[in-house]
Amino acid sequence: MNKFNVVISFFQKNRIVRHILFWLCVLMVTVPKGLLEHHESVFKLSVYNTSFLVSQILASYYFAYFVIPKFILTKKYVVAALLSLLGLYFFSAFARIVMVHIAEPIAREGVFVQETILQILSDLGKLFIHYMPHVYSAVLVFLFVKYFLDYRKVKDKDLKFQKEKSENELRVLKAQLNPHFLFNTLNNVYTLALSNSPKTATSIGKLSEILDHVLYRCNDKYVALSNEIELLENYIELEKLRYDERLKVTFEKELNSNLKIPPLILLSLVENAFKHGAGEDSGSPEINIKVVSDRNELFFLVANTVSVDYVVKKESIGLSNIRKQLDLVYHNFYDLDLEVKGNWFNVELKINQLEIR
């Protein structure tokens, strides 16, 4: 299939080459066909079929680049019908004139009678029964090939546009790491520095690793799951600085395969739990995280405590952006479910076919 696409792409980019090759193929098909049907010499058949080829080429370009684009596609159907009938007659007559007055004198031997041009033009039966099918069979094939290649060109252009659009949207979504996290973390590090806390250097190191990951390691469409897990661990450690001992975080991992996933998806889910869970809970918030990878599947759970009367009114902007990114990458091969159970708000992500590219 890839080789076929390469061939199609080559012909799309080399217009003159594909036209010459097409008409050579028409000629190469008609000459052997004539040898089997009429038992004429190769020379005679080459002359006759070449004379036909002139009319076939002119008729093909007449319809492909004049009648169809200027009249049929612009819905001028009456004029298009008249021009089509005129073309059918003219190119059939032209093919007969070239055959009688050019091809036959070159190919035929001995003395023979030639029809006059007036006789040819008035013999509608021979023109429409014998010449028109011969000429316009090639025209139909030419139109089919032309519009097939044009369709492929438009389709490839549309796919390229959609790909670029998706990549731009993904870049925007990846860039939406909550600026409040950076602001709060810098404040926390500053506080640690003022108190000469031994945690200062470690915190700066973890923040540096996060920024390095977000700015430089997330340029690819997919990243290793292990790298995303490391990013989560650094993020959690920095967020815990804000809550001291009152925040409880558990992180359960069952990594049976190091899959590749879109960058920052998991971080966005965890960030959402801190923002709307721990950040809005003045008591003793809890966050439970679980990630399971197995062959080609990924399961990710983020659960954070909420008040008992908490109601999911509307999906947050963060979760909405995550869903958009998953739609762009995985289409229908994922599930993102939100649920409130008691005083827990659960977000479950299941990706079923991670090999999709």
Tab-separated table of C-alpha atoms in Angstrom:
chain	number	residue	atom	x	y	z
A	1	MET	CA	0.000	0.000	0.000
A	2	ASN	CA	2.874	2.375	0.764
A	3	LYS	CA	4.435	1.726	-2.647
A	4	PHE	CA	1.095	2.456	-4.292
A	5	ASN	CA	0.890	5.770	-2.424
A	6	VAL	CA	4.451	6.625	-3.506
A	7	VAL	CA	3.539	6.019	-7.163
A	8	ILE	CA	0.362	8.090	-6.847
A	9	SER	CA	2.310	10.898	-5.182
A	10	PHE	CA	4.927	10.873	-7.954
A	11	PHE	CA	2.312	11.231	-10.678
A	12	GLN	CA	0.525	13.962	-8.740
A	13	LYS	CA	3.728	16.003	-8.639
A	14	ASN	CA	4.766	15.350	-12.288
A	15	ARG	CA	1.846	16.355	-14.450
A	16	ILE	CA	3.534	16.173	-17.875
A	17	VAL	CA	5.054	12.776	-17.105
A	18	ARG	CA	1.748	11.250	-16.042
A	19	HIS	CA	-0.005	12.574	-19.167
A	20	ILE	CA	2.665	11.196	-21.506
A	21	LEU	CA	2.699	7.859	-19.723
A	22	PHE	CA	-1.089	7.587	-19.816
A	23	TRP	CA	-1.278	8.062	-23.587
A	24	LEU	CA	1.632	5.696	-24.177
A	25	CYS	CA	-0.276	3.090	-22.163
A	26	VAL	CA	-3.379	3.665	-24.305
A	27	LEU	CA	-1.302	3.167	-27.439
A	28	MET	CA	0.417	0.064	-26.062
A	29	VAL	CA	-2.938	-1.501	-25.223
A	30	THR	CA	-4.645	-0.772	-28.545
A	31	VAL	CA	-1.853	-2.046	-30.813
A	32	PRO	CA	-1.719	-5.605	-29.349
A	33	LYS	CA	-5.530	-5.650	-29.325
A	34	GLY	CA	-5.533	-4.845	-33.042
A	35	LEU	CA	-2.985	-7.561	-33.744
A	36	LEU	CA	-5.278	-10.159	-32.219
A	37	GLU	CA	-8.462	-8.893	-33.872
A	38	HIS	CA	-7.368	-7.804	-37.353
A	39	HIS	CA	-4.065	-9.616	-37.948
A	40	GLU	CA	-2.531	-6.473	-39.460
A	41	SER	CA	1.142	-5.624	-39.322
A	42	VAL	CA	2.554	-3.775	-36.347
A	43	PHE	CA	3.422	-0.841	-38.594
A	44	LYS	CA	-0.123	-0.419	-39.945
A	45	LEU	CA	-1.728	-0.746	-36.547
A	46	SER	CA	0.735	1.728	-35.039
A	47	VAL	CA	-0.104	4.288	-37.730
A	48	TYR	CA	-3.883	3.773	-37.405
A	49	ASN	CA	-3.914	3.856	-33.627
A	50	THR	CA	-1.627	6.878	-33.489
A	51	SER	CA	-4.025	8.745	-35.760
A	52	PHE	CA	-6.863	7.828	-33.428
A	53	LEU	CA	-4.749	8.874	-30.477
A	54	VAL	CA	-4.619	12.474	-31.712
A	55	SER	CA	-8.412	12.736	-31.620
A	56	GLN	CA	-8.607	10.936	-28.278
A	57	ILE	CA	-6.121	13.376	-26.730
A	58	LEU	CA	-7.870	16.471	-28.106
A	59	ALA	CA	-11.316	15.209	-27.044
A	60	SER	CA	-10.086	14.318	-23.567
A	61	TYR	CA	-8.623	17.761	-22.922
A	62	TYR	CA	-11.673	19.436	-24.475
A	63	PHE	CA	-13.968	17.779	-21.927
A	64	ALA	CA	-11.577	17.683	-18.962
A	65	TYR	CA	-10.362	21.281	-19.091
A	66	PHE	CA	-13.133	23.140	-20.933
A	67	VAL	CA	-16.605	21.607	-20.825
A	68	ILE	CA	-16.542	20.082	-17.331
A	69	PRO	CA	-14.858	22.865	-15.289
A	70	LYS	CA	-16.382	25.853	-17.143
A	71	PHE	CA	-19.911	24.619	-17.741
A	72	ILE	CA	-20.822	21.415	-15.889
A	73	LEU	CA	-19.236	22.354	-12.556
A	74	THR	CA	-20.668	25.874	-12.838
A	75	LYS	CA	-24.147	24.358	-13.491
A	76	LYS	CA	-24.519	25.736	-17.018
A	77	TYR	CA	-26.072	22.478	-18.109
A	78	VAL	CA	-27.758	23.599	-21.344
A	79	VAL	CA	-24.551	25.065	-22.769
A	80	ALA	CA	-22.630	22.011	-21.509
A	81	ALA	CA	-25.029	19.661	-23.312
A	82	LEU	CA	-24.718	21.592	-26.578
A	83	LEU	CA	-20.922	21.705	-26.360
A	84	SER	CA	-20.815	17.977	-25.520
A	85	LEU	CA	-22.893	17.070	-28.594
A	86	LEU	CA	-20.723	19.337	-30.716
A	87	GLY	CA	-17.601	17.700	-29.306
A	88	LEU	CA	-18.922	14.196	-29.940
A	89	TYR	CA	-19.527	15.040	-33.585
A	90	PHE	CA	-16.420	17.139	-34.210
A	91	PHE	CA	-13.822	14.773	-32.719
A	92	SER	CA	-15.409	11.701	-34.304
A	93	ALA	CA	-15.296	13.473	-37.694
A	94	PHE	CA	-11.757	14.670	-37.041
A	95	ALA	CA	-10.655	11.109	-36.229
A	96	ARG	CA	-12.177	9.877	-39.530
A	97	ILE	CA	-10.544	12.685	-41.528
A	98	VAL	CA	-7.101	11.984	-40.031
A	99	MET	CA	-7.572	8.257	-40.654
A	100	VAL	CA	-8.612	8.636	-44.309
A	101	HIS	CA	-6.371	11.495	-45.398
A	102	ILE	CA	-3.244	10.929	-43.293
A	103	ALA	CA	-3.049	7.412	-41.832
A	104	GLU	CA	-4.318	5.395	-44.796
A	105	PRO	CA	-2.006	7.007	-47.384
A	106	ILE	CA	0.925	6.121	-45.109
A	107	ALA	CA	-0.133	2.587	-44.174
A	108	ARG	CA	-2.166	1.245	-47.102
A	109	GLU	CA	-0.598	-0.168	-50.240
A	110	GLY	CA	-1.886	-0.009	-53.794
A	111	VAL	CA	-4.636	2.162	-55.223
A	112	PHE	CA	-7.692	2.924	-53.071
A	113	VAL	CA	-10.530	5.416	-53.068
A	114	GLN	CA	-10.611	8.119	-50.430
A	115	GLU	CA	-13.747	9.759	-49.111
A	116	THR	CA	-13.909	13.515	-49.407
A	117	ILE	CA	-14.101	15.619	-46.268
A	118	LEU	CA	-17.719	16.517	-47.137
A	119	GLN	CA	-18.630	12.832	-47.426
A	120	ILE	CA	-17.013	12.142	-44.062
A	121	LEU	CA	-18.853	14.999	-42.361
A	122	SER	CA	-22.219	13.882	-43.743
A	123	ASP	CA	-21.853	10.152	-42.965
A	124	LEU	CA	-23.308	10.388	-39.439
A	125	GLY	CA	-23.904	6.638	-39.177
A	126	LYS	CA	-20.253	5.714	-39.572
A	127	LEU	CA	-19.108	8.573	-37.336
A	128	PHE	CA	-21.377	7.764	-34.403
A	129	ILE	CA	-21.396	3.964	-34.691
A	130	HIS	CA	-17.744	3.238	-35.508
A	131	TYR	CA	-15.666	6.281	-34.582
A	132	MET	CA	-17.343	7.839	-31.578
A	133	PRO	CA	-17.101	4.680	-29.354
A	134	HIS	CA	-13.439	4.245	-30.302
A	135	VAL	CA	-12.543	7.851	-29.545
A	136	TYR	CA	-14.611	8.326	-26.394
A	137	SER	CA	-13.744	5.052	-24.705
A	138	ALA	CA	-10.277	6.554	-24.163
A	139	VAL	CA	-11.820	9.884	-23.118
A	140	LEU	CA	-13.840	8.195	-20.374
A	141	VAL	CA	-10.753	6.383	-19.070
A	142	PHE	CA	-8.781	9.646	-19.115
A	143	LEU	CA	-11.506	11.472	-17.162
A	144	PHE	CA	-11.706	8.656	-14.611
A	145	VAL	CA	-7.940	8.649	-14.015
A	146	LYS	CA	-7.759	12.444	-13.897
A	147	TYR	CA	-10.517	12.863	-11.347
A	148	PHE	CA	-9.256	9.930	-9.306
A	149	LEU	CA	-5.835	11.588	-9.032
A	150	ASP	CA	-7.463	14.954	-8.313
A	151	TYR	CA	-9.559	13.335	-5.601
A	152	ARG	CA	-6.446	11.788	-4.074
A	153	LYS	CA	-4.705	15.166	-4.204
A	154	VAL	CA	-7.592	16.928	-2.474
A	155	LYS	CA	-7.886	14.136	0.073
A	156	ASP	CA	-4.148	14.220	0.854
A	157	LYS	CA	-4.288	18.006	1.176
A	158	ASP	CA	-7.257	17.740	3.519
A	159	LEU	CA	-5.509	15.070	5.599
A	160	LYS	CA	-2.407	17.244	5.814
A	161	PHE	CA	-4.522	20.197	6.913
A	162	GLN	CA	-6.327	18.124	9.531
A	163	LYS	CA	-3.012	16.738	10.806
A	164	GLU	CA	-1.515	20.215	11.115
A	165	LYS	CA	-4.678	21.443	12.824
A	166	SER	CA	-4.607	18.541	15.280
A	167	GLU	CA	-0.912	19.064	16.008
A	168	ASN	CA	-1.501	22.777	16.653
A	169	GLU	CA	-4.400	21.973	18.980
A	170	LEU	CA	-2.281	19.420	20.819
A	171	ARG	CA	0.508	21.946	21.270
A	172	VAL	CA	-1.966	24.400	22.771
A	173	LEU	CA	-3.389	21.758	25.105
A	174	LYS	CA	0.066	20.625	26.203
A	175	ALA	CA	0.977	24.202	27.070
A	176	GLN	CA	-1.849	24.528	29.573
A	177	LEU	CA	0.012	23.483	32.717
A	178	ASN	CA	-1.666	25.423	35.500
A	179	PRO	CA	0.345	28.630	36.070
A	180	HIS	CA	-0.964	28.669	39.660
A	181	PHE	CA	1.073	25.533	40.299
A	182	LEU	CA	4.272	27.295	39.238
A	183	PHE	CA	3.388	30.416	41.221
A	184	ASN	CA	2.544	28.464	44.383
A	185	THR	CA	5.593	26.229	44.057
A	186	LEU	CA	7.939	29.181	43.686
A	187	ASN	CA	6.350	30.760	46.765
A	188	ASN	CA	6.808	27.536	48.710
A	189	VAL	CA	10.434	27.227	47.641
A	190	TYR	CA	10.979	30.858	48.613
A	191	THR	CA	9.523	30.191	52.075
A	192	LEU	CA	11.755	27.146	52.463
A	193	ALA	CA	14.765	29.212	51.483
A	194	LEU	CA	13.959	31.907	54.048
A	195	SER	CA	13.819	29.299	56.797
A	196	ASN	CA	16.999	27.591	55.560
A	197	SER	CA	15.038	24.341	55.156
A	198	PRO	CA	17.058	21.325	53.958
A	199	LYS	CA	14.179	20.686	51.527
A	200	THR	CA	15.014	23.800	49.495
A	201	ALA	CA	17.615	22.261	47.207
A	202	THR	CA	15.488	19.133	46.625
A	203	SER	CA	12.430	21.231	45.795
A	204	ILE	CA	14.355	23.367	43.316
A	205	GLY	CA	15.687	20.194	41.710
A	206	LYS	CA	12.226	18.682	41.317
A	207	LEU	CA	10.804	21.911	39.893
A	208	SER	CA	13.708	22.053	37.447
A	209	GLU	CA	12.982	18.483	36.326
A	210	ILE	CA	9.301	19.299	35.802
A	211	LEU	CA	10.074	22.377	33.727
A	212	ASP	CA	12.655	20.444	31.712
A	213	HIS	CA	10.104	17.722	31.011
A	214	VAL	CA	7.319	20.133	30.043
A	215	LEU	CA	9.457	22.446	27.915
A	216	TYR	CA	11.814	20.015	26.179
A	217	ARG	CA	10.670	16.416	26.491
A	218	CYS	CA	7.026	16.869	25.455
A	219	ASN	CA	7.608	17.909	21.854
A	220	ASP	CA	6.843	14.405	20.578
A	221	LYS	CA	3.297	13.188	20.126
A	222	TYR	CA	4.007	10.266	22.485
A	223	VAL	CA	6.345	9.822	25.443
A	224	ALA	CA	7.279	6.839	27.589
A	225	LEU	CA	4.880	6.073	30.437
A	226	SER	CA	7.811	5.754	32.851
A	227	ASN	CA	8.798	9.361	32.141
A	228	GLU	CA	5.253	10.538	32.828
A	229	ILE	CA	5.239	8.606	36.114
A	230	GLU	CA	8.475	10.306	37.143
A	231	LEU	CA	6.909	13.664	36.282
A	232	LEU	CA	3.889	12.837	38.485
A	233	GLU	CA	6.095	11.900	41.416
A	234	ASN	CA	8.006	15.187	41.207
A	235	TYR	CA	4.765	17.128	40.899
A	236	ILE	CA	3.210	15.392	43.927
A	237	GLU	CA	6.262	16.040	46.092
A	238	LEU	CA	6.167	19.735	45.263
A	239	GLU	CA	2.422	20.033	45.860
A	240	LYS	CA	2.772	18.328	49.248
A	241	LEU	CA	4.927	21.239	50.386
A	242	ARG	CA	1.761	23.358	50.518
A	243	TYR	CA	-0.152	21.011	52.811
A	244	ASP	CA	2.448	19.619	55.210
A	245	GLU	CA	1.127	16.553	57.038
A	246	ARG	CA	-2.595	17.187	56.547
A	247	LEU	CA	-2.560	15.889	52.964
A	248	LYS	CA	-2.396	12.140	52.365
A	249	VAL	CA	-1.391	10.934	48.927
A	250	THR	CA	-1.134	7.297	47.843
A	251	PHE	CA	0.337	6.330	44.496
A	252	GLU	CA	-0.112	2.713	43.360
A	253	LYS	CA	1.707	1.528	40.223
A	254	GLU	CA	1.431	-1.741	38.278
A	255	LEU	CA	3.610	-1.221	35.221
A	256	ASN	CA	3.733	-4.428	33.217
A	257	SER	CA	4.848	-2.621	30.066
A	258	ASN	CA	6.439	0.739	29.342
A	259	LEU	CA	3.861	2.062	26.918
A	260	LYS	CA	3.925	5.371	25.105
A	261	ILE	CA	1.175	7.899	25.786
A	262	PRO	CA	0.424	11.541	24.936
A	263	PRO	CA	2.480	13.832	27.201
A	264	LEU	CA	0.953	15.625	30.198
A	265	ILE	CA	-2.382	13.770	30.063
A	266	LEU	CA	-1.816	12.073	33.420
A	267	LEU	CA	-0.313	15.191	34.946
A	268	SER	CA	-3.386	17.191	33.972
A	269	LEU	CA	-5.655	14.680	35.723
A	270	VAL	CA	-3.554	14.767	38.895
A	271	GLU	CA	-3.319	18.547	38.764
A	272	ASN	CA	-7.107	18.704	38.561
A	273	ALA	CA	-7.372	16.544	41.720
A	274	PHE	CA	-5.058	18.864	43.660
A	275	LYS	CA	-6.792	21.991	42.425
A	276	HIS	CA	-10.402	20.923	43.033
A	277	GLY	CA	-9.729	18.408	45.805
A	278	ALA	CA	-6.959	19.326	48.181
A	279	GLY	CA	-7.060	22.973	47.177
A	280	GLU	CA	-10.723	23.322	48.172
A	281	ASP	CA	-10.601	21.081	51.285
A	282	SER	CA	-9.568	22.874	54.472
A	283	GLY	CA	-9.618	19.635	56.488
A	284	SER	CA	-7.481	16.561	55.836
A	285	PRO	CA	-7.709	15.925	52.095
A	286	GLU	CA	-6.730	12.636	50.509
A	287	ILE	CA	-5.728	11.810	46.948
A	288	ASN	CA	-5.391	8.255	45.672
A	289	ILE	CA	-3.692	7.564	42.355
A	290	LYS	CA	-3.437	4.252	40.555
A	291	VAL	CA	-1.879	3.422	37.202
A	292	VAL	CA	-1.931	0.002	35.534
A	293	SER	CA	-0.336	-0.758	32.172
A	294	ASP	CA	-0.692	-4.121	30.467
A	295	ARG	CA	0.394	-4.802	26.902
A	296	ASN	CA	-1.594	-2.326	24.861
A	297	GLU	CA	-3.942	-0.977	27.538
A	298	LEU	CA	-3.717	1.690	30.195
A	299	PHE	CA	-5.879	2.238	33.272
A	300	PHE	CA	-5.458	5.408	35.328
A	301	LEU	CA	-7.472	6.393	38.399
A	302	VAL	CA	-7.329	9.661	40.335
A	303	ALA	CA	-9.614	9.959	43.370
A	304	ASN	CA	-9.751	12.950	45.706
A	305	THR	CA	-11.915	13.670	48.731
A	306	VAL	CA	-14.732	16.214	48.498
A	307	SER	CA	-17.527	17.355	50.775
A	308	VAL	CA	-20.417	14.899	51.159
A	309	ASP	CA	-22.817	17.271	49.377
A	310	TYR	CA	-20.464	17.808	46.419
A	311	VAL	CA	-22.207	17.705	43.028
A	312	VAL	CA	-20.510	17.637	39.633
A	313	LYS	CA	-22.148	20.638	37.974
A	314	LYS	CA	-19.974	21.006	34.917
A	315	GLU	CA	-16.801	19.438	33.624
A	316	SER	CA	-13.867	21.686	34.498
A	317	ILE	CA	-11.817	23.385	31.783
A	318	GLY	CA	-8.885	21.109	32.636
A	319	LEU	CA	-10.896	17.919	32.178
A	320	SER	CA	-12.521	19.316	29.045
A	321	ASN	CA	-9.091	20.010	27.534
A	322	ILE	CA	-7.946	16.500	28.429
A	323	ARG	CA	-10.974	15.034	26.672
A	324	LYS	CA	-10.234	17.133	23.556
A	325	GLN	CA	-6.664	15.885	23.456
A	326	LEU	CA	-7.783	12.276	23.863
A	327	ASP	CA	-10.335	12.749	21.086
A	328	LEU	CA	-7.625	14.030	18.756
A	329	VAL	CA	-5.317	11.106	19.475
A	330	TYR	CA	-7.526	8.102	20.279
A	331	HIS	CA	-10.957	8.962	18.840
A	332	ASN	CA	-13.338	6.311	20.230
A	333	PHE	CA	-10.713	4.037	21.752
A	334	TYR	CA	-10.731	5.494	25.241
A	335	ASP	CA	-13.101	6.104	28.166
A	336	LEU	CA	-12.892	9.039	30.559
A	337	ASP	CA	-15.428	8.671	33.367
A	338	LEU	CA	-16.220	11.050	36.235
A	339	GLU	CA	-18.097	9.838	39.298
A	340	VAL	CA	-18.859	10.956	42.849
A	341	LYS	CA	-19.003	8.157	45.432
A	342	GLY	CA	-19.715	9.370	48.957
A	343	ASN	CA	-17.094	11.986	49.663
A	344	TRP	CA	-14.810	10.858	46.839
A	345	PHE	CA	-14.581	12.330	43.355
A	346	ASN	CA	-13.194	9.696	40.955
A	347	VAL	CA	-11.742	10.191	37.502
A	348	GLU	CA	-11.035	6.993	35.525
A	349	LEU	CA	-9.177	6.899	32.249
A	350	LYS	CA	-9.019	3.745	30.128
A	351	ILE	CA	-7.180	3.653	26.823
A	352	ASN	CA	-7.841	0.502	24.830
A	353	GLN	CA	-5.570	0.789	21.796
A	354	LEU	CA	-2.363	2.585	22.516
A	355	GLU	CA	-0.837	1.620	19.160
A	356	ILE	CA	-3.066	4.085	17.297
A	357	ARG	CA	-0.958	6.757	15.585
